[in-house]
PDB file of N, CA, C and O in Angstrom:
ATOM      1  N   MET A  22       0.837  -1.167   0.000  1.00  0.00           N
ATOM      2  CA  MET A  22       0.000   0.000   0.000  1.00  0.00           C
ATOM      3  C   MET A  22       0.893   1.245   0.000  1.00  0.00           C
ATOM      4  O   MET A  22       1.897   1.299   0.700  1.00  0.00           O
ATOM      5  N   LYS A  23       0.511   2.243  -0.767  1.00  0.00           N
ATOM      6  CA  LYS A  23       1.308   3.457  -0.865  1.00  0.00           C
ATOM      7  C   LYS A  23       1.275   4.233   0.449  1.00  0.00           C
ATOM      8  O   LYS A  23       0.317   4.161   1.217  1.00  0.00           O
ATOM      9  N   LEU A  24       2.325   4.973   0.682  1.00  0.00           N
ATOM     10  CA  LEU A  24       2.454   5.776   1.899  1.00  0.00           C
ATOM     11  C   LEU A  24       1.302   6.774   2.030  1.00  0.00           C
ATOM     12  O   LEU A  24       0.771   6.997   3.129  1.00  0.00           O
ATOM     13  N   LYS A  25       0.888   7.339   0.911  1.00  0.00           N
ATOM     14  CA  LYS A  25      -0.211   8.312   0.922  1.00  0.00           C
ATOM     15  C   LYS A  25      -1.470   7.690   1.523  1.00  0.00           C
ATOM     16  O   LYS A  25      -2.138   8.294   2.366  1.00  0.00           O
ATOM     17  N   TYR A  26      -1.791   6.491   1.107  1.00  0.00           N
ATOM     18  CA  TYR A  26      -2.997   5.823   1.596  1.00  0.00           C
ATOM     19  C   TYR A  26      -2.866   5.437   3.069  1.00  0.00           C
ATOM     20  O   TYR A  26      -3.829   5.498   3.824  1.00  0.00           O
ATOM     21  N   LYS A  27      -1.657   5.053   3.464  1.00  0.00           N
ATOM     22  CA  LYS A  27      -1.427   4.724   4.869  1.00  0.00           C
ATOM     23  C   LYS A  27      -1.608   5.964   5.744  1.00  0.00           C
ATOM     24  O   LYS A  27      -2.205   5.886   6.824  1.00  0.00           O
ATOM     25  N   LEU A  28      -1.109   7.091   5.280  1.00  0.00           N
ATOM     26  CA  LEU A  28      -1.271   8.331   6.027  1.00  0.00           C
ATOM     27  C   LEU A  28      -2.741   8.750   6.104  1.00  0.00           C
ATOM     28  O   LEU A  28      -3.205   9.215   7.146  1.00  0.00           O
ATOM     29  N   GLU A  29      -3.458   8.597   4.999  1.00  0.00           N
ATOM     30  CA  GLU A  29      -4.885   8.923   5.000  1.00  0.00           C
ATOM     31  C   GLU A  29      -5.648   8.027   5.976  1.00  0.00           C
ATOM     32  O   GLU A  29      -6.501   8.493   6.725  1.00  0.00           O
ATOM     33  N   MET A  30      -5.332   6.744   5.972  1.00  0.00           N
ATOM     34  CA  MET A  30      -6.005   5.809   6.875  1.00  0.00           C
ATOM     35  C   MET A  30      -5.684   6.140   8.328  1.00  0.00           C
ATOM     36  O   MET A  30      -6.565   6.104   9.186  1.00  0.00           O
ATOM     37  N   PHE A  31      -4.421   6.480   8.585  1.00  0.00           N
ATOM     38  CA  PHE A  31      -4.041   6.867   9.939  1.00  0.00           C
ATOM     39  C   PHE A  31      -4.813   8.104  10.388  1.00  0.00           C
ATOM     40  O   PHE A  31      -5.317   8.167  11.519  1.00  0.00           O
ATOM     41  N   ALA A  32      -4.930   9.105   9.504  1.00  0.00           N
ATOM     42  CA  ALA A  32      -5.646  10.338   9.842  1.00  0.00           C
ATOM     43  C   ALA A  32      -7.122  10.049  10.134  1.00  0.00           C
ATOM     44  O   ALA A  32      -7.689  10.584  11.093  1.00  0.00           O
ATOM     45  N   ILE A  33      -7.741   9.196   9.336  1.00  0.00           N
ATOM     46  CA  ILE A  33      -9.145   8.855   9.546  1.00  0.00           C
ATOM     47  C   ILE A  33      -9.330   8.115  10.864  1.00  0.00           C
ATOM     48  O   ILE A  33     -10.237   8.424  11.649  1.00  0.00           O
ATOM     49  N   LYS A  34      -8.466   7.148  11.128  1.00  0.00           N
ATOM     50  CA  LYS A  34      -8.570   6.393  12.388  1.00  0.00           C
ATOM     51  C   LYS A  34      -8.310   7.295  13.591  1.00  0.00           C
ATOM     52  O   LYS A  34      -8.987   7.185  14.615  1.00  0.00           O
ATOM     53  N   PHE A  35      -7.335   8.184  13.477  1.00  0.00           N
ATOM     54  CA  PHE A  35      -7.035   9.107  14.571  1.00  0.00           C
ATOM     55  C   PHE A  35      -8.222  10.029  14.834  1.00  0.00           C
ATOM     56  O   PHE A  35      -8.639  10.222  15.977  1.00  0.00           O
ATOM     57  N   PHE A  36      -8.772  10.607  13.771  1.00  0.00           N
ATOM     58  CA  PHE A  36      -9.914  11.518  13.892  1.00  0.00           C
ATOM     59  C   PHE A  36     -11.118  10.793  14.478  1.00  0.00           C
ATOM     60  O   PHE A  36     -11.805  11.307  15.355  1.00  0.00           O
ATOM     61  N   SER A  37     -11.353   9.573  14.025  1.00  0.00           N
ATOM     62  CA  SER A  37     -12.459   8.768  14.532  1.00  0.00           C
ATOM     63  C   SER A  37     -12.281   8.466  16.021  1.00  0.00           C
ATOM     64  O   SER A  37     -13.223   8.584  16.812  1.00  0.00           O
ATOM     65  N   SER A  38     -11.085   8.084  16.411  1.00  0.00           N
ATOM     66  CA  SER A  38     -10.797   7.794  17.821  1.00  0.00           C
ATOM     67  C   SER A  38     -10.963   9.039  18.684  1.00  0.00           C
ATOM     68  O   SER A  38     -11.493   8.971  19.793  1.00  0.00           O
ATOM     69  N   LEU A  39     -10.520  10.166  18.171  1.00  0.00           N
ATOM     70  CA  LEU A  39     -10.653  11.422  18.899  1.00  0.00           C
ATOM     71  C   LEU A  39     -12.124  11.786  19.091  1.00  0.00           C
ATOM     72  O   LEU A  39     -12.531  12.189  20.182  1.00  0.00           O
ATOM     73  N   LEU A  40     -12.922  11.616  18.048  1.00  0.00           N
ATOM     74  CA  LEU A  40     -14.351  11.918  18.152  1.00  0.00           C
ATOM     75  C   LEU A  40     -15.039  11.038  19.193  1.00  0.00           C
ATOM     76  O   LEU A  40     -15.915  11.494  19.918  1.00  0.00           O
ATOM     77  N   LYS A  41     -14.636   9.790  19.260  1.00  0.00           N
ATOM     78  CA  LYS A  41     -15.255   8.861  20.214  1.00  0.00           C
ATOM     79  C   LYS A  41     -14.988   9.256  21.657  1.00  0.00           C
ATOM     80  O   LYS A  41     -15.758   8.922  22.552  1.00  0.00           O
ATOM     81  N   LEU A  42     -13.890   9.958  21.900  1.00  0.00           N
ATOM     82  CA  LEU A  42     -13.546  10.376  23.256  1.00  0.00           C
ATOM     83  C   LEU A  42     -14.359  11.586  23.724  1.00  0.00           C
ATOM     84  O   LEU A  42     -14.484  11.816  24.922  1.00  0.00           O
ATOM     85  N   LEU A  43     -14.878  12.331  22.782  1.00  0.00           N
ATOM     86  CA  LEU A  43     -15.599  13.556  23.114  1.00  0.00           C
ATOM     87  C   LEU A  43     -17.061  13.263  23.441  1.00  0.00           C
ATOM     88  O   LEU A  43     -17.641  12.311  22.912  1.00  0.00           O
ATOM     89  N   PRO A  44     -17.680  14.091  24.275  1.00  0.00           N
ATOM     90  CA  PRO A  44     -19.102  13.902  24.583  1.00  0.00           C
ATOM     91  C   PRO A  44     -19.969  14.070  23.331  1.00  0.00           C
ATOM     92  O   PRO A  44     -19.634  14.844  22.425  1.00  0.00           O
ATOM     93  N   GLU A  45     -21.069  13.354  23.304  1.00  0.00           N
ATOM     94  CA  GLU A  45     -21.943  13.369  22.119  1.00  0.00           C
ATOM     95  C   GLU A  45     -22.452  14.772  21.801  1.00  0.00           C
ATOM     96  O   GLU A  45     -22.507  15.166  20.636  1.00  0.00           O
ATOM     97  N   LYS A  46     -22.815  15.531  22.810  1.00  0.00           N
ATOM     98  CA  LYS A  46     -23.321  16.885  22.581  1.00  0.00           C
ATOM     99  C   LYS A  46     -22.268  17.742  21.881  1.00  0.00           C
ATOM    100  O   LYS A  46     -22.584  18.502  20.960  1.00  0.00           O
ATOM    101  N   PHE A  47     -21.005  17.606  22.293  1.00  0.00           N
ATOM    102  CA  PHE A  47     -19.930  18.355  21.658  1.00  0.00           C
ATOM    103  C   PHE A  47     -19.737  17.913  20.211  1.00  0.00           C
ATOM    104  O   PHE A  47     -19.513  18.740  19.329  1.00  0.00           O
ATOM    105  N   ARG A  48     -19.814  16.604  19.962  1.00  0.00           N
ATOM    106  CA  ARG A  48     -19.635  16.095  18.590  1.00  0.00           C
ATOM    107  C   ARG A  48     -20.675  16.682  17.655  1.00  0.00           C
ATOM    108  O   ARG A  48     -20.357  17.094  16.536  1.00  0.00           O
ATOM    109  N   TYR A  49     -21.931  16.742  18.105  1.00  0.00           N
ATOM    110  CA  TYR A  49     -22.982  17.303  17.256  1.00  0.00           C
ATOM    111  C   TYR A  49     -22.821  18.808  17.085  1.00  0.00           C
ATOM    112  O   TYR A  49     -23.082  19.351  16.013  1.00  0.00           O
ATOM    113  N   SER A  50     -22.374  19.494  18.128  1.00  0.00           N
ATOM    114  CA  SER A  50     -22.113  20.934  18.008  1.00  0.00           C
ATOM    115  C   SER A  50     -20.968  21.189  17.035  1.00  0.00           C
ATOM    116  O   SER A  50     -21.018  22.120  16.221  1.00  0.00           O
ATOM    117  N   PHE A  51     -19.927  20.364  17.120  1.00  0.00           N
ATOM    118  CA  PHE A  51     -18.790  20.483  16.208  1.00  0.00           C
ATOM    119  C   PHE A  51     -19.231  20.228  14.767  1.00  0.00           C
ATOM    120  O   PHE A  51     -18.835  20.954  13.848  1.00  0.00           O
ATOM    121  N   ALA A  52     -20.068  19.222  14.572  1.00  0.00           N
ATOM    122  CA  ALA A  52     -20.575  18.913  13.231  1.00  0.00           C
ATOM    123  C   ALA A  52     -21.409  20.079  12.695  1.00  0.00           C
ATOM    124  O   ALA A  52     -21.305  20.439  11.516  1.00  0.00           O
ATOM    125  N   ALA A  53     -22.232  20.678  13.549  1.00  0.00           N
ATOM    126  CA  ALA A  53     -23.033  21.835  13.132  1.00  0.00           C
ATOM    127  C   ALA A  53     -22.124  22.998  12.737  1.00  0.00           C
ATOM    128  O   ALA A  53     -22.375  23.680  11.733  1.00  0.00           O
ATOM    129  N   PHE A  54     -21.067  23.195  13.501  1.00  0.00           N
ATOM    130  CA  PHE A  54     -20.095  24.242  13.193  1.00  0.00           C
ATOM    131  C   PHE A  54     -19.450  24.002  11.826  1.00  0.00           C
ATOM    132  O   PHE A  54     -19.338  24.921  11.010  1.00  0.00           O
ATOM    133  N   LEU A  55     -19.056  22.769  11.559  1.00  0.00           N
ATOM    134  CA  LEU A  55     -18.457  22.442  10.256  1.00  0.00           C
ATOM    135  C   LEU A  55     -19.459  22.640   9.117  1.00  0.00           C
ATOM    136  O   LEU A  55     -19.094  23.087   8.030  1.00  0.00           O
ATOM    137  N   GLY A  56     -20.721  22.300   9.367  1.00  0.00           N
ATOM    138  CA  GLY A  56     -21.761  22.510   8.360  1.00  0.00           C
ATOM    139  C   GLY A  56     -21.933  23.983   8.029  1.00  0.00           C
ATOM    140  O   GLY A  56     -22.079  24.362   6.861  1.00  0.00           O
ATOM    141  N   LYS A  57     -21.889  24.831   9.052  1.00  0.00           N
ATOM    142  CA  LYS A  57     -22.002  26.282   8.822  1.00  0.00           C
ATOM    143  C   LYS A  57     -20.793  26.802   8.058  1.00  0.00           C
ATOM    144  O   LYS A  57     -20.941  27.647   7.174  1.00  0.00           O
ATOM    145  N   ILE A  58     -19.624  26.298   8.387  1.00  0.00           N
ATOM    146  CA  ILE A  58     -18.418  26.709   7.650  1.00  0.00           C
ATOM    147  C   ILE A  58     -18.555  26.324   6.179  1.00  0.00           C
ATOM    148  O   ILE A  58     -18.259  27.123   5.290  1.00  0.00           O
ATOM    149  N   GLY A  59     -19.013  25.103   5.924  1.00  0.00           N
ATOM    150  CA  GLY A  59     -19.213  24.668   4.543  1.00  0.00           C
ATOM    151  C   GLY A  59     -20.225  25.530   3.810  1.00  0.00           C
ATOM    152  O   GLY A  59     -20.019  25.907   2.655  1.00  0.00           O
ATOM    153  N   TYR A  60     -21.304  25.857   4.484  1.00  0.00           N
ATOM    154  CA  TYR A  60     -22.365  26.671   3.874  1.00  0.00           C
ATOM    155  C   TYR A  60     -21.838  28.052   3.495  1.00  0.00           C
ATOM    156  O   TYR A  60     -22.061  28.525   2.380  1.00  0.00           O
ATOM    157  N   TYR A  61     -21.152  28.704   4.403  1.00  0.00           N
ATOM    158  CA  TYR A  61     -20.716  30.076   4.154  1.00  0.00           C
ATOM    159  C   TYR A  61     -19.440  30.174   3.323  1.00  0.00           C
ATOM    160  O   TYR A  61     -19.188  31.203   2.701  1.00  0.00           O
ATOM    161  N   SER A  62     -18.631  29.133   3.271  1.00  0.00           N
ATOM    162  CA  SER A  62     -17.356  29.235   2.564  1.00  0.00           C
ATOM    163  C   SER A  62     -17.414  28.806   1.105  1.00  0.00           C
ATOM    164  O   SER A  62     -16.562  29.206   0.321  1.00  0.00           O
ATOM    165  N   ILE A  63     -18.411  28.018   0.733  1.00  0.00           N
ATOM    166  CA  ILE A  63     -18.483  27.541  -0.656  1.00  0.00           C
ATOM    167  C   ILE A  63     -19.694  28.203  -1.324  1.00  0.00           C
ATOM    168  O   ILE A  63     -20.779  27.645  -1.413  1.00  0.00           O
ATOM    169  N   LYS A  64     -19.488  29.423  -1.775  1.00  0.00           N
ATOM    170  CA  LYS A  64     -20.576  30.258  -2.302  1.00  0.00           C
ATOM    171  C   LYS A  64     -21.292  29.610  -3.484  1.00  0.00           C
ATOM    172  O   LYS A  64     -22.525  29.641  -3.567  1.00  0.00           O
ATOM    173  N   LYS A  65     -20.542  29.019  -4.389  1.00  0.00           N
ATOM    174  CA  LYS A  65     -21.145  28.417  -5.583  1.00  0.00           C
ATOM    175  C   LYS A  65     -22.132  27.312  -5.201  1.00  0.00           C
ATOM    176  O   LYS A  65     -23.248  27.251  -5.716  1.00  0.00           O
ATOM    177  N   ARG A  66     -21.744  26.446  -4.278  1.00  0.00           N
ATOM    178  CA  ARG A  66     -22.612  25.347  -3.844  1.00  0.00           C
ATOM    179  C   ARG A  66     -23.790  25.867  -3.020  1.00  0.00           C
ATOM    180  O   ARG A  66     -24.897  25.348  -3.107  1.00  0.00           O
ATOM    181  N   ARG A  67     -23.538  26.884  -2.198  1.00  0.00           N
ATOM    182  CA  ARG A  67     -24.617  27.480  -1.407  1.00  0.00           C
ATOM    183  C   ARG A  67     -25.695  28.046  -2.329  1.00  0.00           C
ATOM    184  O   ARG A  67     -26.887  27.778  -2.152  1.00  0.00           O
ATOM    185  N   ASN A  68     -25.267  28.803  -3.344  1.00  0.00           N
ATOM    186  CA  ASN A  68     -26.223  29.391  -4.279  1.00  0.00           C
ATOM    187  C   ASN A  68     -26.974  28.318  -5.064  1.00  0.00           C
ATOM    188  O   ASN A  68     -28.167  28.462  -5.338  1.00  0.00           O
ATOM    189  N   MET A  69     -26.270  27.247  -5.406  1.00  0.00           N
ATOM    190  CA  MET A  69     -26.920  26.149  -6.125  1.00  0.00           C
ATOM    191  C   MET A  69     -27.983  25.489  -5.239  1.00  0.00           C
ATOM    192  O   MET A  69     -29.083  25.181  -5.709  1.00  0.00           O
ATOM    193  N   ALA A  70     -27.670  25.292  -3.977  1.00  0.00           N
ATOM    194  CA  ALA A  70     -28.637  24.680  -3.048  1.00  0.00           C
ATOM    195  C   ALA A  70     -29.865  25.570  -2.898  1.00  0.00           C
ATOM    196  O   ALA A  70     -31.004  25.086  -2.938  1.00  0.00           O
ATOM    197  N   ILE A  71     -29.648  26.862  -2.733  1.00  0.00           N
ATOM    198  CA  ILE A  71     -30.770  27.795  -2.586  1.00  0.00           C
ATOM    199  C   ILE A  71     -31.624  27.806  -3.854  1.00  0.00           C
ATOM    200  O   ILE A  71     -32.858  27.774  -3.781  1.00  0.00           O
ATOM    201  N   LYS A  72     -30.976  27.827  -5.003  1.00  0.00           N
ATOM    202  CA  LYS A  72     -31.708  27.824  -6.279  1.00  0.00           C
ATOM    203  C   LYS A  72     -32.538  26.547  -6.432  1.00  0.00           C
ATOM    204  O   LYS A  72     -33.698  26.590  -6.834  1.00  0.00           O
ATOM    205  N   ASN A  73     -31.951  25.400  -6.084  1.00  0.00           N
ATOM    206  CA  ASN A  73     -32.678  24.130  -6.176  1.00  0.00           C
ATOM    207  C   ASN A  73     -33.878  24.100  -5.233  1.00  0.00           C
ATOM    208  O   ASN A  73     -34.945  23.600  -5.596  1.00  0.00           O
ATOM    209  N   ILE A  74     -33.711  24.642  -4.044  1.00  0.00           N
ATOM    210  CA  ILE A  74     -34.825  24.685  -3.088  1.00  0.00           C
ATOM    211  C   ILE A  74     -35.938  25.590  -3.617  1.00  0.00           C
ATOM    212  O   ILE A  74     -37.121  25.241  -3.537  1.00  0.00           O
ATOM    213  N   GLN A  75     -35.559  26.716  -4.187  1.00  0.00           N
ATOM    214  CA  GLN A  75     -36.567  27.624  -4.746  1.00  0.00           C
ATOM    215  C   GLN A  75     -37.300  26.999  -5.929  1.00  0.00           C
ATOM    216  O   GLN A  75     -38.494  27.227  -6.109  1.00  0.00           O
ATOM    217  N   MET A  76     -36.599  26.193  -6.723  1.00  0.00           N
ATOM    218  CA  MET A  76     -37.261  25.524  -7.851  1.00  0.00           C
ATOM    219  C   MET A  76     -38.189  24.420  -7.348  1.00  0.00           C
ATOM    220  O   MET A  76     -39.263  24.206  -7.894  1.00  0.00           O
ATOM    221  N   ALA A  77     -37.780  23.719  -6.303  1.00  0.00           N
ATOM    222  CA  ALA A  77     -38.595  22.630  -5.764  1.00  0.00           C
ATOM    223  C   ALA A  77     -39.773  23.151  -4.954  1.00  0.00           C
ATOM    224  O   ALA A  77     -40.833  22.523  -4.925  1.00  0.00           O
ATOM    225  N   PHE A  78     -39.583  24.281  -4.306  1.00  0.00           N
ATOM    226  CA  PHE A  78     -40.622  24.869  -3.450  1.00  0.00           C
ATOM    227  C   PHE A  78     -40.806  26.345  -3.821  1.00  0.00           C
ATOM    228  O   PHE A  78     -40.345  27.231  -3.103  1.00  0.00           O
ATOM    229  N   PRO A  79     -41.486  26.622  -4.918  1.00  0.00           N
ATOM    230  CA  PRO A  79     -41.615  28.015  -5.368  1.00  0.00           C
ATOM    231  C   PRO A  79     -42.383  28.906  -4.386  1.00  0.00           C
ATOM    232  O   PRO A  79     -42.245  30.130  -4.429  1.00  0.00           O
ATOM    233  N   GLU A  80     -43.143  28.299  -3.493  1.00  0.00           N
ATOM    234  CA  GLU A  80     -43.905  29.097  -2.531  1.00  0.00           C
ATOM    235  C   GLU A  80     -43.034  29.619  -1.379  1.00  0.00           C
ATOM    236  O   GLU A  80     -43.454  30.496  -0.625  1.00  0.00           O
ATOM    237  N   LYS A  81     -41.820  29.095  -1.256  1.00  0.00           N
ATOM    238  CA  LYS A  81     -40.919  29.517  -0.179  1.00  0.00           C
ATOM    239  C   LYS A  81     -40.228  30.829  -0.557  1.00  0.00           C
ATOM    240  O   LYS A  81     -39.837  31.046  -1.703  1.00  0.00           O
ATOM    241  N   SER A  82     -40.075  31.696   0.441  1.00  0.00           N
ATOM    242  CA  SER A  82     -39.361  32.953   0.218  1.00  0.00           C
ATOM    243  C   SER A  82     -37.854  32.668   0.140  1.00  0.00           C
ATOM    244  O   SER A  82     -37.394  31.583   0.481  1.00  0.00           O
ATOM    245  N   LEU A  83     -37.111  33.675  -0.272  1.00  0.00           N
ATOM    246  CA  LEU A  83     -35.658  33.536  -0.359  1.00  0.00           C
ATOM    247  C   LEU A  83     -35.074  33.246   1.020  1.00  0.00           C
ATOM    248  O   LEU A  83     -34.190  32.399   1.164  1.00  0.00           O
ATOM    249  N   GLU A  84     -35.569  33.937   2.037  1.00  0.00           N
ATOM    250  CA  GLU A  84     -35.060  33.719   3.405  1.00  0.00           C
ATOM    251  C   GLU A  84     -35.345  32.300   3.888  1.00  0.00           C
ATOM    252  O   GLU A  84     -34.504  31.679   4.535  1.00  0.00           O
ATOM    253  N   GLU A  85     -36.530  31.774   3.569  1.00  0.00           N
ATOM    254  CA  GLU A  85     -36.856  30.398   3.950  1.00  0.00           C
ATOM    255  C   GLU A  85     -35.952  29.405   3.224  1.00  0.00           C
ATOM    256  O   GLU A  85     -35.487  28.428   3.822  1.00  0.00           O
ATOM    257  N   ALA A  86     -35.688  29.669   1.944  1.00  0.00           N
ATOM    258  CA  ALA A  86     -34.818  28.791   1.162  1.00  0.00           C
ATOM    259  C   ALA A  86     -33.401  28.801   1.730  1.00  0.00           C
ATOM    260  O   ALA A  86     -32.757  27.750   1.826  1.00  0.00           O
ATOM    261  N   LYS A  87     -32.926  29.971   2.145  1.00  0.00           N
ATOM    262  CA  LYS A  87     -31.590  30.061   2.751  1.00  0.00           C
ATOM    263  C   LYS A  87     -31.534  29.280   4.060  1.00  0.00           C
ATOM    264  O   LYS A  87     -30.552  28.591   4.330  1.00  0.00           O
ATOM    265  N   LYS A  88     -32.580  29.388   4.858  1.00  0.00           N
ATOM    266  CA  LYS A  88     -32.625  28.675   6.140  1.00  0.00           C
ATOM    267  C   LYS A  88     -32.641  27.161   5.916  1.00  0.00           C
ATOM    268  O   LYS A  88     -31.941  26.413   6.596  1.00  0.00           O
ATOM    269  N   ILE A  89     -33.420  26.721   4.939  1.00  0.00           N
ATOM    270  CA  ILE A  89     -33.474  25.287   4.611  1.00  0.00           C
ATOM    271  C   ILE A  89     -32.111  24.803   4.129  1.00  0.00           C
ATOM    272  O   ILE A  89     -31.637  23.729   4.520  1.00  0.00           O
ATOM    273  N   ALA A  90     -31.459  25.593   3.275  1.00  0.00           N
ATOM    274  CA  ALA A  90     -30.138  25.213   2.757  1.00  0.00           C
ATOM    275  C   ALA A  90     -29.118  25.112   3.892  1.00  0.00           C
ATOM    276  O   ALA A  90     -28.358  24.141   3.965  1.00  0.00           O
ATOM    277  N   LEU A  91     -29.115  26.088   4.785  1.00  0.00           N
ATOM    278  CA  LEU A  91     -28.183  26.060   5.918  1.00  0.00           C
ATOM    279  C   LEU A  91     -28.432  24.828   6.784  1.00  0.00           C
ATOM    280  O   LEU A  91     -27.496  24.111   7.150  1.00  0.00           O
ATOM    281  N   ASN A  92     -29.690  24.560   7.088  1.00  0.00           N
ATOM    282  CA  ASN A  92     -30.017  23.384   7.900  1.00  0.00           C
ATOM    283  C   ASN A  92     -29.650  22.087   7.193  1.00  0.00           C
ATOM    284  O   ASN A  92     -29.280  21.108   7.843  1.00  0.00           O
ATOM    285  N   SER A  93     -29.726  22.078   5.876  1.00  0.00           N
ATOM    286  CA  SER A  93     -29.319  20.897   5.110  1.00  0.00           C
ATOM    287  C   SER A  93     -27.813  20.662   5.232  1.00  0.00           C
ATOM    288  O   SER A  93     -27.369  19.526   5.404  1.00  0.00           O
ATOM    289  N   TYR A  94     -27.048  21.733   5.133  1.00  0.00           N
ATOM    290  CA  TYR A  94     -25.593  21.614   5.311  1.00  0.00           C
ATOM    291  C   TYR A  94     -25.253  21.098   6.704  1.00  0.00           C
ATOM    292  O   TYR A  94     -24.393  20.226   6.866  1.00  0.00           O
ATOM    293  N   ILE A  95     -25.922  21.638   7.704  1.00  0.00           N
ATOM    294  CA  ILE A  95     -25.675  21.214   9.083  1.00  0.00           C
ATOM    295  C   ILE A  95     -26.033  19.740   9.248  1.00  0.00           C
ATOM    296  O   ILE A  95     -25.268  18.965   9.837  1.00  0.00           O
ATOM    297  N   ASN A  96     -27.184  19.351   8.719  1.00  0.00           N
ATOM    298  CA  ASN A  96     -27.619  17.963   8.844  1.00  0.00           C
ATOM    299  C   ASN A  96     -26.669  17.001   8.137  1.00  0.00           C
ATOM    300  O   ASN A  96     -26.306  15.955   8.692  1.00  0.00           O
ATOM    301  N   MET A  97     -26.243  17.346   6.931  1.00  0.00           N
ATOM    302  CA  MET A  97     -25.320  16.474   6.198  1.00  0.00           C
ATOM    303  C   MET A  97     -23.987  16.345   6.928  1.00  0.00           C
ATOM    304  O   MET A  97     -23.382  15.273   6.951  1.00  0.00           O
ATOM    305  N   SER A  98     -23.542  17.411   7.532  1.00  0.00           N
ATOM    306  CA  SER A  98     -22.300  17.359   8.296  1.00  0.00           C
ATOM    307  C   SER A  98     -22.448  16.437   9.508  1.00  0.00           C
ATOM    308  O   SER A  98     -21.554  15.654   9.816  1.00  0.00           O
ATOM    309  N   LYS A  99     -23.598  16.498  10.177  1.00  0.00           N
ATOM    310  CA  LYS A  99     -23.837  15.617  11.324  1.00  0.00           C
ATOM    311  C   LYS A  99     -23.897  14.152  10.883  1.00  0.00           C
ATOM    312  O   LYS A  99     -23.332  13.274  11.538  1.00  0.00           O
ATOM    313  N   VAL A 100     -24.559  13.894   9.779  1.00  0.00           N
ATOM    314  CA  VAL A 100     -24.670  12.528   9.268  1.00  0.00           C
ATOM    315  C   VAL A 100     -23.290  11.999   8.882  1.00  0.00           C
ATOM    316  O   VAL A 100     -22.928  10.877   9.214  1.00  0.00           O
ATOM    317  N   PHE A 101     -22.521  12.828   8.190  1.00  0.00           N
ATOM    318  CA  PHE A 101     -21.182  12.405   7.771  1.00  0.00           C
ATOM    319  C   PHE A 101     -20.295  12.092   8.970  1.00  0.00           C
ATOM    320  O   PHE A 101     -19.667  11.036   9.040  1.00  0.00           O
ATOM    321  N   LEU A 102     -20.252  13.012   9.924  1.00  0.00           N
ATOM    322  CA  LEU A 102     -19.387  12.799  11.083  1.00  0.00           C
ATOM    323  C   LEU A 102     -19.881  11.655  11.976  1.00  0.00           C
ATOM    324  O   LEU A 102     -19.072  10.976  12.598  1.00  0.00           O
ATOM    325  N   SER A 103     -21.173  11.428  12.005  1.00  0.00           N
ATOM    326  CA  SER A 103     -21.683  10.324  12.842  1.00  0.00           C
ATOM    327  C   SER A 103     -21.244   8.971  12.303  1.00  0.00           C
ATOM    328  O   SER A 103     -21.253   7.981  13.040  1.00  0.00           O
ATOM    329  N   SER A 104     -20.840   8.914  11.052  1.00  0.00           N
ATOM    330  CA  SER A 104     -20.348   7.641  10.506  1.00  0.00           C
ATOM    331  C   SER A 104     -18.979   7.278  11.086  1.00  0.00           C
ATOM    332  O   SER A 104     -18.522   6.151  10.946  1.00  0.00           O
ATOM    333  N   PHE A 105     -18.331   8.218  11.762  1.00  0.00           N
ATOM    334  CA  PHE A 105     -17.022   7.974  12.366  1.00  0.00           C
ATOM    335  C   PHE A 105     -17.110   7.502  13.808  1.00  0.00           C
ATOM    336  O   PHE A 105     -16.130   7.114  14.392  1.00  0.00           O
ATOM    337  N   TRP A 106     -18.292   7.597  14.423  1.00  0.00           N
ATOM    338  CA  TRP A 106     -18.387   7.127  15.801  1.00  0.00           C
ATOM    339  C   TRP A 106     -19.439   6.140  15.992  1.00  0.00           C
ATOM    340  O   TRP A 106     -20.193   5.582  15.535  1.00  0.00           O
TER     341      TRP A 106
END
């Protein structure tokens, strides 16, 4: 196995072990924080999510679509990180 893959596996196992040591409430708060960072830092994807929500739910206002998109990012981050513990 290449060194790159060994390092990646080590990082994943280390991160997973670290998450398991932390209280569950903190893990979910951390995941929510990462979701917010993803939402605000990747403008192109954020705008695409908002546009898709507006197309799927034309009755929703722009503010409602933004709130749904943000909550979607937070939820996906929690789901992703929960796969590590």
